[in-house]
CSV table of N, CA and C in Angstrom, one decimal:
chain,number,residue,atom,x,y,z
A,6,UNK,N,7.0,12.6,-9.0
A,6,UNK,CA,6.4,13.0,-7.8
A,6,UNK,C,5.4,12.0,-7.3
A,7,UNK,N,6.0,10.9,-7.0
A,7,UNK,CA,4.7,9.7,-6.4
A,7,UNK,C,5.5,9.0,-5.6
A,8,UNK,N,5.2,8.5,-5.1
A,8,UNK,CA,5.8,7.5,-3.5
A,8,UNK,C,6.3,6.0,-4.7
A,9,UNK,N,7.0,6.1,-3.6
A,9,UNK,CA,8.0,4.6,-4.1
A,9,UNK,C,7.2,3.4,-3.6
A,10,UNK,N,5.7,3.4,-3.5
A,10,UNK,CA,5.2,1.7,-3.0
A,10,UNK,C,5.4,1.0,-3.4
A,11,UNK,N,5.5,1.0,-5.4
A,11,UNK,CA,5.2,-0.4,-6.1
A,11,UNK,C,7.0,-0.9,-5.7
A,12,UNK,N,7.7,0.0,-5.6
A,12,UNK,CA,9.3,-0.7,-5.5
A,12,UNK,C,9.8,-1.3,-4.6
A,13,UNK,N,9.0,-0.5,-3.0
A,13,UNK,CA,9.5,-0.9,-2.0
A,13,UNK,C,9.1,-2.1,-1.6
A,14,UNK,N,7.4,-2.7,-2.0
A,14,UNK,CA,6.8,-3.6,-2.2
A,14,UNK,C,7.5,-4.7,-3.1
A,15,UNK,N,7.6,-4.4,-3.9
A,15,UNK,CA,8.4,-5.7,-4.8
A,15,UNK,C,9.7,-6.0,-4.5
A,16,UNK,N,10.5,-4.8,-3.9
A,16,UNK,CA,11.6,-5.7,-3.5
A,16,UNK,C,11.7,-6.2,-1.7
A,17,UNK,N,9.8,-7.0,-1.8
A,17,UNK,CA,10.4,-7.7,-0.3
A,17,UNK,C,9.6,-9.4,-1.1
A,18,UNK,N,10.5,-10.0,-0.4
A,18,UNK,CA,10.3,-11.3,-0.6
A,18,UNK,C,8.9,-11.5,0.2
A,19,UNK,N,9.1,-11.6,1.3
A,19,UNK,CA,7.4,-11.9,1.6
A,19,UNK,C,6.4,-11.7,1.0
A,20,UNK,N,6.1,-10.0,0.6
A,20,UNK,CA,5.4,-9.6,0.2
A,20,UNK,C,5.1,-10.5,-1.7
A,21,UNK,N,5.8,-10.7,-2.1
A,21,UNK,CA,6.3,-11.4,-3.4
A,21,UNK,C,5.6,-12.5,-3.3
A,22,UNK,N,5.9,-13.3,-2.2
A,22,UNK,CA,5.5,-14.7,-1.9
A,22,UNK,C,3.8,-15.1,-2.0
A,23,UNK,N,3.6,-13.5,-1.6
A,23,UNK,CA,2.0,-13.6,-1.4
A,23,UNK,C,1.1,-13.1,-2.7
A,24,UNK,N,2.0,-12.0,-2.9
A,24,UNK,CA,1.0,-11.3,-4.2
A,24,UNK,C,1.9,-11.6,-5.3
A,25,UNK,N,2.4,-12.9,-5.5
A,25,UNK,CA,3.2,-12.8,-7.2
A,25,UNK,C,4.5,-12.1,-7.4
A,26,UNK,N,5.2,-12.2,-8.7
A,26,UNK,CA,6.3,-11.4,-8.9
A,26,UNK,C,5.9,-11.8,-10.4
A,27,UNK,N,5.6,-10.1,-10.9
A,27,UNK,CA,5.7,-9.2,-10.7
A,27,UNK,C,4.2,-9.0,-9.1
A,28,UNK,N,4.3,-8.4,-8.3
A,28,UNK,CA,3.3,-8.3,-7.2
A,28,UNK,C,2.3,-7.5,-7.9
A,29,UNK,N,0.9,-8.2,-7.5
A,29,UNK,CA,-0.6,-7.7,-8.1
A,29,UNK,C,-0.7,-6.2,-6.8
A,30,UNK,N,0.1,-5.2,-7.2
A,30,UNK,CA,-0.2,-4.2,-7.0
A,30,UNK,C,-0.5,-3.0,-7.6
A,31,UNK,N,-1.5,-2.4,-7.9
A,31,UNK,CA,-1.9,-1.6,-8.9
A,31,UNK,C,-2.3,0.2,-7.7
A,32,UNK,N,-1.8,1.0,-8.6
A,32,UNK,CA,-2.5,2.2,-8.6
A,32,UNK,C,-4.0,2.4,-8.3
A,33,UNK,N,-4.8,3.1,-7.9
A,33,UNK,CA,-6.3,3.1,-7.7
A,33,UNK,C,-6.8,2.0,-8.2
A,34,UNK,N,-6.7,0.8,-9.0
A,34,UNK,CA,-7.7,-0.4,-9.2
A,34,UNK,C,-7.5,-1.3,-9.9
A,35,UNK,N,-7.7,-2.4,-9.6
A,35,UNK,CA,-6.8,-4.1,-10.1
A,35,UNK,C,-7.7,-3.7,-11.4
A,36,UNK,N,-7.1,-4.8,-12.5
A,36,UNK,CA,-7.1,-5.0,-13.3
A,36,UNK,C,-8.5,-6.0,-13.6
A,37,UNK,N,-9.5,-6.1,-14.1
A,37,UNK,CA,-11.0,-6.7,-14.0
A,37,UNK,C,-10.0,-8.3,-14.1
A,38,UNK,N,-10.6,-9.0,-13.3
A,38,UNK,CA,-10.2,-10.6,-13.3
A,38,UNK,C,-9.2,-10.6,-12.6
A,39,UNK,N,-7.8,-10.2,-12.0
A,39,UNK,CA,-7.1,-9.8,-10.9
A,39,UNK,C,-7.2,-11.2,-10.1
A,40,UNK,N,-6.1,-11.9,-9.9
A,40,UNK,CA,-6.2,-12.6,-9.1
A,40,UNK,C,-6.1,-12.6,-7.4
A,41,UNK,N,-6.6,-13.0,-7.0
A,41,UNK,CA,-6.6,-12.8,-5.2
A,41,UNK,C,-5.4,-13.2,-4.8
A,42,UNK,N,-4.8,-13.1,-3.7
A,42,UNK,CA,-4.9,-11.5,-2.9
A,42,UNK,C,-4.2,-10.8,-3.8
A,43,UNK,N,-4.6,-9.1,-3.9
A,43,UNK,CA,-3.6,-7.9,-4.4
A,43,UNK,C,-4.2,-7.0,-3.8
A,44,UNK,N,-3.8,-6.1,-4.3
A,44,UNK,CA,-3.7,-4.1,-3.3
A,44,UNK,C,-3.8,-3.8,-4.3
A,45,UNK,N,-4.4,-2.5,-3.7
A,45,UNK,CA,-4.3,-1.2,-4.3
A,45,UNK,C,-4.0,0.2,-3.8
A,46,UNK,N,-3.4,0.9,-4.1
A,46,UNK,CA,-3.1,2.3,-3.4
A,46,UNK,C,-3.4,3.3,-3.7
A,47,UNK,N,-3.4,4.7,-3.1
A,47,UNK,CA,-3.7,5.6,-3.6
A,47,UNK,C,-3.0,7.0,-3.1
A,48,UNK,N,-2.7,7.7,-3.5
A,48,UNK,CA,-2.1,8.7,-2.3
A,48,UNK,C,-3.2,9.5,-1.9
A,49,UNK,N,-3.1,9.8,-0.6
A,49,UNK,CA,-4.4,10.8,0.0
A,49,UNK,C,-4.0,12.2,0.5
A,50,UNK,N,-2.8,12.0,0.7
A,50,UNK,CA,-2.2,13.5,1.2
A,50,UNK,C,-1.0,13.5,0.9
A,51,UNK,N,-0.1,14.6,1.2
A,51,UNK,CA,1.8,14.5,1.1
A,51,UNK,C,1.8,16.3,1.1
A,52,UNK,N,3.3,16.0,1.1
A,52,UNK,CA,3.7,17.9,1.2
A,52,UNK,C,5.2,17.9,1.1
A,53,UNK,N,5.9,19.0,0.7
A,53,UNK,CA,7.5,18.7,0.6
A,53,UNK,C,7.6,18.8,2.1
A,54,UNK,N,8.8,18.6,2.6
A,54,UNK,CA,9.3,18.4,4.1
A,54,UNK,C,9.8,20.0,4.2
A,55,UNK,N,9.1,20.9,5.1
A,55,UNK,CA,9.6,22.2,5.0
A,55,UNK,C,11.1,22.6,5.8
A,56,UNK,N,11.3,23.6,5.3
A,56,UNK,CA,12.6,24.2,5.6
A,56,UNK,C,13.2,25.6,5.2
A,57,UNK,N,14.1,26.1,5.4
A,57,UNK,CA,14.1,27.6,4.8
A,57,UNK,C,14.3,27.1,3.3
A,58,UNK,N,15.6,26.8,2.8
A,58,UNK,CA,16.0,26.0,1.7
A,58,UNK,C,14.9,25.4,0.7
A,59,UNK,N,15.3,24.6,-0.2
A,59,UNK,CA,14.8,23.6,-1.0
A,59,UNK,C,14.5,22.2,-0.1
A,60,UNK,N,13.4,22.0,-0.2
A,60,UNK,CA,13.3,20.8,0.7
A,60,UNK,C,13.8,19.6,0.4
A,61,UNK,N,14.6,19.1,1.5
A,61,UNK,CA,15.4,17.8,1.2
A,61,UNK,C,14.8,16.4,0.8
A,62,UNK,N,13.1,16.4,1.2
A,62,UNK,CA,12.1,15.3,1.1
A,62,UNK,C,10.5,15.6,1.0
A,63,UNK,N,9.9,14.4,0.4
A,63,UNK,CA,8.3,14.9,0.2
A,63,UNK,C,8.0,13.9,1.2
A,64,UNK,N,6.8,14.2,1.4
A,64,UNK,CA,6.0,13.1,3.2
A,64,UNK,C,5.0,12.9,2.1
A,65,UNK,N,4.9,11.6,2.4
A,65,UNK,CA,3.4,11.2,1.9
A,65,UNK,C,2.5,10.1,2.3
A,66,UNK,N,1.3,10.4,2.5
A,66,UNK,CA,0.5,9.5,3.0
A,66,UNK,C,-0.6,8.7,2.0
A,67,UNK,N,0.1,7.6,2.0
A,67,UNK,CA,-0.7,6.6,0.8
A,67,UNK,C,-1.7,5.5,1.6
A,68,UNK,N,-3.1,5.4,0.8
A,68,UNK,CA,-3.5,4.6,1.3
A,68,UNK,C,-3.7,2.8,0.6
A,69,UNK,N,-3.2,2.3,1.3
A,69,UNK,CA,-3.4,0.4,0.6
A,69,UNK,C,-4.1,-0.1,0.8
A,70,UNK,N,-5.1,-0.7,0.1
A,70,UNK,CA,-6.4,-1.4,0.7
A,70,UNK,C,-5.5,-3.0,-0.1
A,71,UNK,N,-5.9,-4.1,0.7
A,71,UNK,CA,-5.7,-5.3,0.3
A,71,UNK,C,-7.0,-6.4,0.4
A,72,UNK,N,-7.0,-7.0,-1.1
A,72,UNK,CA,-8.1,-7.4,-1.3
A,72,UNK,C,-7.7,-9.3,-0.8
A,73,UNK,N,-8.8,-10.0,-0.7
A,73,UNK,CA,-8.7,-11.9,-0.8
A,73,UNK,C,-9.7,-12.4,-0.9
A,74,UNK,N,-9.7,-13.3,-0.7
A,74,UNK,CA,-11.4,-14.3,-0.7
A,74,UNK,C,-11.7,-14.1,0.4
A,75,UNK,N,-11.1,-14.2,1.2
A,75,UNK,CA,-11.2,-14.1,2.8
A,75,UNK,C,-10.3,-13.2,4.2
A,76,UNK,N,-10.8,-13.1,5.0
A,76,UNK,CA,-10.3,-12.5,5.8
A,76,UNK,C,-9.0,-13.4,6.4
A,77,UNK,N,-8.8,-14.4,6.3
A,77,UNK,CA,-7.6,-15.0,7.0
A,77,UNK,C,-6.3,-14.8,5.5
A,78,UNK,N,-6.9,-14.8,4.1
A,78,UNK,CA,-5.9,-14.6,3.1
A,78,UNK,C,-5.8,-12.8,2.8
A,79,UNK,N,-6.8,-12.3,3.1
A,79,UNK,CA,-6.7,-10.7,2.7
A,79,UNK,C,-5.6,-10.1,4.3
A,80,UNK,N,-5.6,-10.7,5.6
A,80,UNK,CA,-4.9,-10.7,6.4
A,80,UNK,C,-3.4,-10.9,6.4
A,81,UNK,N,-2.9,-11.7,5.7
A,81,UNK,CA,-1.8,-12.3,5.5
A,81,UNK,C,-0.9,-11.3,4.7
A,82,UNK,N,-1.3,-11.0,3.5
A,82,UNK,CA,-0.7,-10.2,3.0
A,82,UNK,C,-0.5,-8.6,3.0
A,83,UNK,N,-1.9,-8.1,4.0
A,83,UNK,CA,-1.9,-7.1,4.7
A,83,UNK,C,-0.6,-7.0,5.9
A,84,UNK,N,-1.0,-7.9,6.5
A,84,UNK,CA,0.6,-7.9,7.5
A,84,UNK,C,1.6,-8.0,6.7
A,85,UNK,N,2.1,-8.8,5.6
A,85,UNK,CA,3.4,-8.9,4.8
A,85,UNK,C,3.9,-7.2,4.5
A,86,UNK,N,3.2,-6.5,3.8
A,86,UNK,CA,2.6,-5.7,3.8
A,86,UNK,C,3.0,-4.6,4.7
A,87,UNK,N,2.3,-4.7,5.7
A,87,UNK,CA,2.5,-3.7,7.1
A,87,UNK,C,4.1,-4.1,7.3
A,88,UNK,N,4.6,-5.3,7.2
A,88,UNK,CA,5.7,-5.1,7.8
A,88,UNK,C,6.8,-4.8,7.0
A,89,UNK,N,6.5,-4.8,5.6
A,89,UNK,CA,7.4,-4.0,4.7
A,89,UNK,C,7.5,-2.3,5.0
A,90,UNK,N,6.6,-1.8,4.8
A,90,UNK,CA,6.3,-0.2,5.2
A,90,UNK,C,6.6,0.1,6.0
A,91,UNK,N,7.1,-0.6,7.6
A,91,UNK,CA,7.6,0.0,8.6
A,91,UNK,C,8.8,-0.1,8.7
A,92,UNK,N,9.6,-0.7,7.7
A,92,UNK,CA,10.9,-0.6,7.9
A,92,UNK,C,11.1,0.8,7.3
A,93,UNK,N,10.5,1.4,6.1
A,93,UNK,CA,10.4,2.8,6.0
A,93,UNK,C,9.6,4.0,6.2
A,94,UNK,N,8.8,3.7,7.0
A,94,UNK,CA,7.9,4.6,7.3
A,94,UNK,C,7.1,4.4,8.9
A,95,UNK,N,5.9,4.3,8.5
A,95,UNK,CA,5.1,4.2,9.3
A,95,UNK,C,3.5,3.9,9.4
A,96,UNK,N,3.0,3.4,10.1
A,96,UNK,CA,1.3,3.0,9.8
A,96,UNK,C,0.8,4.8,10.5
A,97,UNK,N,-0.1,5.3,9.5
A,97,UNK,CA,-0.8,6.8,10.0
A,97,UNK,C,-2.2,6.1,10.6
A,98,UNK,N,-2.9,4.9,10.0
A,98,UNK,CA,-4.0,4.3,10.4
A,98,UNK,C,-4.8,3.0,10.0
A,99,UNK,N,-5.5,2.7,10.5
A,99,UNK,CA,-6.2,1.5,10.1
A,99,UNK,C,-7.8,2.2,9.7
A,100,UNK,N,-8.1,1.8,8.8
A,100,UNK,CA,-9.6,2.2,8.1
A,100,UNK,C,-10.7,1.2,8.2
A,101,UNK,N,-11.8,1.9,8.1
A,101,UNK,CA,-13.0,0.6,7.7
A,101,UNK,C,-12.8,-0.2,6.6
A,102,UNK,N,-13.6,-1.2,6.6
A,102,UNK,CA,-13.1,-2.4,5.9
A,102,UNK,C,-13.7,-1.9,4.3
A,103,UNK,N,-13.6,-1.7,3.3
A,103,UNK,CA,-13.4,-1.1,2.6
A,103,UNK,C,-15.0,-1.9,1.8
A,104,UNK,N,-16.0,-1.2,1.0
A,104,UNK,CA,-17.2,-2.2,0.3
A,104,UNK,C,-16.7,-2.9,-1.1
A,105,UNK,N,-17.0,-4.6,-1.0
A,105,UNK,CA,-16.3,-5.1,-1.9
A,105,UNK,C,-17.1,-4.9,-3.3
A,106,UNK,N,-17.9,-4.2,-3.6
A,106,UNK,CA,-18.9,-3.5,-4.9
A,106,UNK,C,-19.3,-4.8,-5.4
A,107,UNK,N,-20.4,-6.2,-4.7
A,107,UNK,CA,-20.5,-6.7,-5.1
A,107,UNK,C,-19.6,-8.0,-5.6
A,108,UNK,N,-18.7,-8.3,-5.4
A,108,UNK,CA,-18.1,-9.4,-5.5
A,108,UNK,C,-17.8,-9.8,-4.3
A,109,UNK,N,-16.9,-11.4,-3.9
A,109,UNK,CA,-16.9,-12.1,-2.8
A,109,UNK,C,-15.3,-12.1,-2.3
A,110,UNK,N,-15.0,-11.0,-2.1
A,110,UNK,CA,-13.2,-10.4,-1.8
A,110,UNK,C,-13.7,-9.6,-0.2
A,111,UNK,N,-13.1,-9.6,0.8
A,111,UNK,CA,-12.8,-9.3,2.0
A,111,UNK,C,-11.7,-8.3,1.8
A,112,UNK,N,-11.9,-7.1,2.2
A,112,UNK,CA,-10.9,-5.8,2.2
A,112,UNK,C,-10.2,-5.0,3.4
A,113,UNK,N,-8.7,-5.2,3.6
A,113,UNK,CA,-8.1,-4.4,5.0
A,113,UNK,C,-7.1,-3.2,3.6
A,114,UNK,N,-7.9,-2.1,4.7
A,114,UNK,CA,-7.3,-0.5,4.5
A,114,UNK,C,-6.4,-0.2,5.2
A,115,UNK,N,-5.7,0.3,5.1
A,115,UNK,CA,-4.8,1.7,6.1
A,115,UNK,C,-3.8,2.3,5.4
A,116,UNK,N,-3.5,3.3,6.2
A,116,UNK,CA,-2.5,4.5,5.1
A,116,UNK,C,-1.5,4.3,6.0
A,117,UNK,N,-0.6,4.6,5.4
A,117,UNK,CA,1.0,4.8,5.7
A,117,UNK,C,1.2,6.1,5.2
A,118,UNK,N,2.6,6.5,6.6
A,118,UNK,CA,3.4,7.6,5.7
A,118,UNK,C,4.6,7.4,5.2
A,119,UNK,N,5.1,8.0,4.8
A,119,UNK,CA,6.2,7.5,4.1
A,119,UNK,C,7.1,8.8,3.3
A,120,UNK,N,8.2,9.0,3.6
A,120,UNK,CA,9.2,10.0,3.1
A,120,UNK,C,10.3,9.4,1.7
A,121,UNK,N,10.3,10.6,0.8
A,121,UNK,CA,10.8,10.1,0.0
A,121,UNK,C,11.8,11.0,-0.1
A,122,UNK,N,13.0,11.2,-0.5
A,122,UNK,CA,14.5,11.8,0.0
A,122,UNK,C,14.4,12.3,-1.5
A,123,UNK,N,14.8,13.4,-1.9
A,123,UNK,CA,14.8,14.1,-3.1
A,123,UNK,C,16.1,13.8,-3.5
C-alpha cells in the first residue's frame, strides 16, 4: 500500500540520466553524503477510489522535494521529474522552496497525484 514513485521514476531514462541508475531517490531522506541532485518523497495524503463495490484504485498524493547545489541543477531534474509523473498522473502543486538544514543544496517541492490500479 505505497505509490509506485521509485518504479515509475527509474524506469524513465531522463530521469536516470540525471539522478543515477540505480536513481538517488529515497523515501523521507537521502542517505548522509548523498550525492547531488536526488529526491525525496513522502506521501501526504491518499484514499481508495470510492464506489459501491471494492475499490478498483488507491489516489495518492505524494510529495517530492528535489535537492542540487543549485537552482539551475536542482531545476533540471525537477522538470525530468515533473515530466515523468504526468504521463501518470498529475502536478496537485508547487510548494515553498523547502529549508536546506544548513548545508549548501537548493530545494524544489511539489506533490503529485497519482492512482494506483489494484
Amino acid at each position: 500500500m505505497i505509490p509506485l514513485i521509485q518504479p515509475i521514476l527509474q524506469g524513465s531514462a531522463s530521469v536516470r540520466a540525471l539522478l543515477g541508475d540505480p536513481i538517488r531517490v529515497w523515501p523521507s531522506v537521502a542517505p548522509q553524503g548523498a550525492a547531488l541532485p536526488y529526491a525525496t518523497w513522502e506521501v501526504v495524503g491518499g484514499s481508495p477510489v470510492p464506489q459501491s463495490d471494492t475499490p478498483p484504485a488507491d489516489g495518492w498524493r505524494v510529495r517530492i522535494t528535489v535537492w542540487g547545489q543549485d537552482t539551475t541543477q536542482a531545476n533540471a531534474a525537477a522538470i525530468a521529474i515533473r515530466d515523468e509523473v504526468e504521463r501518470r498522473g498529475s502536478i496537485e502543486s508547487y510548494n515553498p522552496s523547502p529549508d536546506p538544514d544548513g548545508t549548501d543544496t537548493f530545494g524544489i517541492s511539489f506533490d503529485v497525484r497519482l492512482l494506483t490500479v489494484r
